[in-house]
Short mmCIF file of C-alpha atoms in Angstrom, two decimals:
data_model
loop_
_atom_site.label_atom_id
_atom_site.label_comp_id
_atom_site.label_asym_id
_atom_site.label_seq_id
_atom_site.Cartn_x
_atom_site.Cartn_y
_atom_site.Cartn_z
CA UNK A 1 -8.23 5.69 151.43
CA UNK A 2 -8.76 6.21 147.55
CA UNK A 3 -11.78 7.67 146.50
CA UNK A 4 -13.97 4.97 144.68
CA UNK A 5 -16.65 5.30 141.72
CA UNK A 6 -19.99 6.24 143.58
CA UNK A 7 -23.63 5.08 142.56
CA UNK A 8 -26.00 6.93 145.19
CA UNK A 9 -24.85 10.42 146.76
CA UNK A 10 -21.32 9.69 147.37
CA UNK A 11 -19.99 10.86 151.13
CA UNK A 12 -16.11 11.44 152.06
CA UNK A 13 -15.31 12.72 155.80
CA UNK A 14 -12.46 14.04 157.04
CA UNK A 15 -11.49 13.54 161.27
CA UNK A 16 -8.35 12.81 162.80
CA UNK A 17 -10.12 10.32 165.24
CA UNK A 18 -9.92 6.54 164.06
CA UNK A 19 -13.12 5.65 166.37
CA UNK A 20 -15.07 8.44 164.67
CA UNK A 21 -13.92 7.60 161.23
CA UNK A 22 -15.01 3.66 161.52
CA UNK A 23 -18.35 5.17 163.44
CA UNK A 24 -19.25 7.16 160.66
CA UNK A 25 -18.16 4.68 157.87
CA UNK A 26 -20.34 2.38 159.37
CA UNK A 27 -23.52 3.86 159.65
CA UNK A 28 -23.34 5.28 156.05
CA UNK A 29 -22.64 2.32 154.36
CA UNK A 30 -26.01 0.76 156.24
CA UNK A 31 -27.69 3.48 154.02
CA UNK A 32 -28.57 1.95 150.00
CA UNK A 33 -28.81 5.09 148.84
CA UNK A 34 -25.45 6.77 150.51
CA UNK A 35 -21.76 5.68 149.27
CA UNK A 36 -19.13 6.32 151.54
CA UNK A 37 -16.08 6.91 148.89
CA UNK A 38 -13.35 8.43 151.13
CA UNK A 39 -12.17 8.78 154.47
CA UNK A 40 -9.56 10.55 155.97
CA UNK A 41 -7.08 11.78 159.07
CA UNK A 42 -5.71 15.00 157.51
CA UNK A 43 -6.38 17.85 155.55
CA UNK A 44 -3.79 17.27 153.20
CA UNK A 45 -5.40 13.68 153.13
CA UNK A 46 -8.46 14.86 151.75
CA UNK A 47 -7.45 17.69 149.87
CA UNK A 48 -5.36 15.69 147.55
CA UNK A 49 -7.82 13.12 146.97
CA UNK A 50 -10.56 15.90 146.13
CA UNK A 51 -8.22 16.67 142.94
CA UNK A 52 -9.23 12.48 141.58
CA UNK A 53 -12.83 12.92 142.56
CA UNK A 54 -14.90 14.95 144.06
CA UNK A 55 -17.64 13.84 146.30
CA UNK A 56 -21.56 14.83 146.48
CA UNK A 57 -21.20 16.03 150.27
CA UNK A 58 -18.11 16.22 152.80
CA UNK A 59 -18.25 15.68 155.99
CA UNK A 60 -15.92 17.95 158.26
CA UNK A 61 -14.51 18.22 161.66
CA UNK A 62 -13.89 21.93 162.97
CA UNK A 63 -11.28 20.53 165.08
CA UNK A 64 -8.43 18.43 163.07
CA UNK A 65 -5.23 16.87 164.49
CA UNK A 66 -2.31 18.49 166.26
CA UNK A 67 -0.41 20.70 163.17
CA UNK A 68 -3.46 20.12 160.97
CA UNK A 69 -5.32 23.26 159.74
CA UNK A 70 -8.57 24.19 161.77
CA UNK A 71 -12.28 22.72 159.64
CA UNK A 72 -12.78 26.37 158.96
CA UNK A 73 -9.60 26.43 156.83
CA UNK A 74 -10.14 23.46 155.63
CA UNK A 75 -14.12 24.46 154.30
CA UNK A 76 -12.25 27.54 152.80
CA UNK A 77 -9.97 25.96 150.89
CA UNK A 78 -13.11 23.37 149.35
CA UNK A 79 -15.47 25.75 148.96
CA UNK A 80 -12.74 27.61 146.62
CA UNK A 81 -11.15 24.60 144.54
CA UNK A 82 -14.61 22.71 144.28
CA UNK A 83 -17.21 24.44 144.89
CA UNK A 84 -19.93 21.92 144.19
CA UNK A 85 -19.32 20.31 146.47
CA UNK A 86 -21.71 20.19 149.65
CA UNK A 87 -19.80 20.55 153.07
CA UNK A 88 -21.68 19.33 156.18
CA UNK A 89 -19.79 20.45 159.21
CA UNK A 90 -20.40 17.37 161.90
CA UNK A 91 -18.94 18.54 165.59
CA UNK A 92 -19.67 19.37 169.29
CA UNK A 93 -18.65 23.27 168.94
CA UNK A 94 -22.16 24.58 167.58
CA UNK A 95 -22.38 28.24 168.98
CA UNK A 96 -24.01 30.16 167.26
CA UNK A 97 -20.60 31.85 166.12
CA UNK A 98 -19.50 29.06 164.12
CA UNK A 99 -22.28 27.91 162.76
CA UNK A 100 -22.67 31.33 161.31
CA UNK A 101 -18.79 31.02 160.19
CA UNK A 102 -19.28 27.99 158.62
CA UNK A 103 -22.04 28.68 156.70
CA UNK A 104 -20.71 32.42 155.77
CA UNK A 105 -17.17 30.10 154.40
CA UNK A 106 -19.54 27.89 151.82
CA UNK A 107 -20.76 25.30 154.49
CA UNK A 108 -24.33 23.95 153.65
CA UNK A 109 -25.36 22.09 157.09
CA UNK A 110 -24.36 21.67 160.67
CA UNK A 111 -25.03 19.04 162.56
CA UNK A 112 -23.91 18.54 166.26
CA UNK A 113 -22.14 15.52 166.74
CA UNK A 114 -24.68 14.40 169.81
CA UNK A 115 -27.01 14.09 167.10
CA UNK A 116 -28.88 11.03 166.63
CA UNK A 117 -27.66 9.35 163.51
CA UNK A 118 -30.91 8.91 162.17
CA UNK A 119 -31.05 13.10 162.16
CA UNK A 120 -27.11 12.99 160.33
CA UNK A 121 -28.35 11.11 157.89
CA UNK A 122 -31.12 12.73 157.20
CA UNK A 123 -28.82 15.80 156.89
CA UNK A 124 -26.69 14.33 154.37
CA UNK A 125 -29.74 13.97 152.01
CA UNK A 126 -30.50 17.21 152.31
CA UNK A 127 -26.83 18.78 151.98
CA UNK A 128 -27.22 16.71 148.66
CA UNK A 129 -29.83 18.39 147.61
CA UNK A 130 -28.24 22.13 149.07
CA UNK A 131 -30.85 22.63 151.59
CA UNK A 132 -29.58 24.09 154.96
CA UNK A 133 -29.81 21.75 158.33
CA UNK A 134 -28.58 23.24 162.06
CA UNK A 135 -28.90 22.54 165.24
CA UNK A 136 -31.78 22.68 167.26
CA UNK A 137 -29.82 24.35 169.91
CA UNK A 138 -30.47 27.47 167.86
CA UNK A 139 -33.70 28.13 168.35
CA UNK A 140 -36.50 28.31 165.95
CA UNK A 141 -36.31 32.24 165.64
CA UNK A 142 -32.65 31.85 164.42
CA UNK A 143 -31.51 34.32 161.76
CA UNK A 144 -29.39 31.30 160.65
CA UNK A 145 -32.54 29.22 159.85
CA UNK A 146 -34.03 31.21 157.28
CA UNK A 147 -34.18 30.60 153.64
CA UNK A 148 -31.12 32.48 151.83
CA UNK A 149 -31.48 34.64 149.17
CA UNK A 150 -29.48 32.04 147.16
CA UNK A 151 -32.00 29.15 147.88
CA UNK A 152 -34.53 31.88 147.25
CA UNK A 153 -33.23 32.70 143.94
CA UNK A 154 -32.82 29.15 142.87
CA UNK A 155 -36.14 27.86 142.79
CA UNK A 156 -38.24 31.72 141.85
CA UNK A 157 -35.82 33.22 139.70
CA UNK A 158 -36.30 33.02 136.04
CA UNK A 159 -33.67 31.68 133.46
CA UNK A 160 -31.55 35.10 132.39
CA UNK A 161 -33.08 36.96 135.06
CA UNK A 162 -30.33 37.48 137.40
CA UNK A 163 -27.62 37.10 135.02
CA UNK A 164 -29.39 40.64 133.62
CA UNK A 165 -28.30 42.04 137.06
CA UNK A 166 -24.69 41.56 136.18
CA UNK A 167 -22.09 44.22 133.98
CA UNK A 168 -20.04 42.25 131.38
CA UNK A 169 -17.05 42.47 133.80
CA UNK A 170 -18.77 41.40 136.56
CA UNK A 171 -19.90 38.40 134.63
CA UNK A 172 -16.40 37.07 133.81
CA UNK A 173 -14.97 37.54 136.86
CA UNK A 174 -17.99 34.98 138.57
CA UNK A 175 -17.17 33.02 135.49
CA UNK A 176 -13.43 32.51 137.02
CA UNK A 177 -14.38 32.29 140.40
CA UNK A 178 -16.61 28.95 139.33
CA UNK A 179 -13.69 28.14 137.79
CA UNK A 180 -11.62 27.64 140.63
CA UNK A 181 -9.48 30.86 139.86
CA UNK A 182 -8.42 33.18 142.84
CA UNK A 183 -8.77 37.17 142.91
CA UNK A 184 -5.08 37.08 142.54
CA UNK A 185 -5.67 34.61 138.89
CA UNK A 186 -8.31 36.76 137.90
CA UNK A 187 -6.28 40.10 138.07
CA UNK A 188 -3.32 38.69 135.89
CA UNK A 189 -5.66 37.01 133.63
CA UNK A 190 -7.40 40.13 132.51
CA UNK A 191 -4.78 43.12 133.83
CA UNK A 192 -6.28 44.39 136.59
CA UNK A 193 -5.31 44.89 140.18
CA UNK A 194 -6.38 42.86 143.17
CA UNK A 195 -8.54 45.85 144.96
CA UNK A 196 -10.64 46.28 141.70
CA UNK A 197 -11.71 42.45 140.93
CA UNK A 198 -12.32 42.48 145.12
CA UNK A 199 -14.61 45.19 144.52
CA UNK A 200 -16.26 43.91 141.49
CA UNK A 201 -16.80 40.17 143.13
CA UNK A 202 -18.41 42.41 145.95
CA UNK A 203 -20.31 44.29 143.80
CA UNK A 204 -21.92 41.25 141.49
CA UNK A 205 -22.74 39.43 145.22
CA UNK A 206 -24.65 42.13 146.61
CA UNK A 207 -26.59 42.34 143.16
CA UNK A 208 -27.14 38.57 143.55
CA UNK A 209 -27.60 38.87 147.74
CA UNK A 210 -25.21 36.18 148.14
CA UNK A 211 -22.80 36.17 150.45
CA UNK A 212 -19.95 33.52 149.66
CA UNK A 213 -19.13 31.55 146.42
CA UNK A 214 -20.95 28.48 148.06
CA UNK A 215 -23.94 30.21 147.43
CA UNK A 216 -22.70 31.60 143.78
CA UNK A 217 -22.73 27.80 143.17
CA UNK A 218 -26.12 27.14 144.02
CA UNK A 219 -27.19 29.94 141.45
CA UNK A 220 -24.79 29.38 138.37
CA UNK A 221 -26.74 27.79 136.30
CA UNK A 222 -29.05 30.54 136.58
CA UNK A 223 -26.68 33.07 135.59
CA UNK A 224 -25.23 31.13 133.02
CA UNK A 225 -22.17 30.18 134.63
CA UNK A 226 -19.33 27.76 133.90
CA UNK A 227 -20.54 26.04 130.68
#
């Protein structure tokens, strides 16, 4: 399926199960403010479409089709080409391990695929907006649940304020990484080897307490990133 022009917060999911797929298509398109602009079996699929248009929040499966890369992959490989866009992770596997996996890779939300669809659509909105949703099968005392230092940052920091936090080198190499450019870019673009751009990115996230470029995202603006 071709992505399409979207109006309302434009939706694309990726499973390898054609029930799913129609299940999902249907009960977004119900919604007037929700566009469903893409649907698709594979990986490859959905990562070539991503390079026409890229949607307001993907839908993933952890578990693709036989040969297919695994959703964690998959979120990797999104999170690093296109990072704005939101990934909500929809399946049945929500232990606490991947949850924590997902979100650690970029993810924004998981939502457990028992879930009413009233509750997944609610969670779309909010992925839209980057705020977190998880399964109740946490618990409310869930590490997980809490309000990152990203989403913290976002709405108390002051324009120019973290950016300050950040060496000149540090800066640029952020800069790339919104960009789309991997450590291994980075170090040919500005003559430097792999283990010292790895340990500045490192560096400038624990001065930001973030913890993936999802995240980094979330703050650019902030930091005066990508213009």
């Amino acid at each position: 399926m071709t992505l399409s022009t979207a109006h309302a917060i434009s939706v694309a999911l990726v499973d390898d199960h054609d029930i799913v797929r129609f299940g999902l298509g249907t009960l977004l398109s119900r919604e007037c403010d929700l566009e469903l602009v893409g649907s698709f079996a594979t990986s490859t699929e959905l990562l070539n479409a991503l390079e026409i248009r890229v949607p307001d929040v993907l839908l993933v499966d952890l578990r693709l089709g036989e040969g297919d890369i695994d959703g964690m992959a998959l979120i990797s490989q999104v999170v690093q080409r296109h990072p704005g866009c939101r990934i909500l992770v929809l399946s049945v596997d929500d232990v606490p391990a991947n949850v924590a996996r997902a979100l650690q890779l970029g993810g924004t939300a998981f939502v457990n695929k028992n879930a009413a669809a009233s509750e997944l659509v609610l969670a779309v909105r909010q992925a839209a907006k980057g705020r977190r949703t998880l399964p109740p099968s946490l618990g409310a005392e869930s590490p997980l649940l809490r309000t990152s230092s990203a989403e913290k940052n976002s709405t108390s920091a002051k324009p120019g304020e973290l950016g300050a936090r950040l060496s000149s080198r540090e800066r640029e190499i952020l800069d790339d990484l919104i960009r789309g450019l991997t450590i291994n870019e980075i170090a040919l673009k500005h003559g430097r080897g792999q283990s010292t751009i790895s340990s500045q990115k490192r560096t400038a996230f624990t001065k930001l307490e973030i913890r993936s470029i999802g995240e980094l995202f979330r703050i650019k603006d902030l930091i005066g990133l990508g213009r």
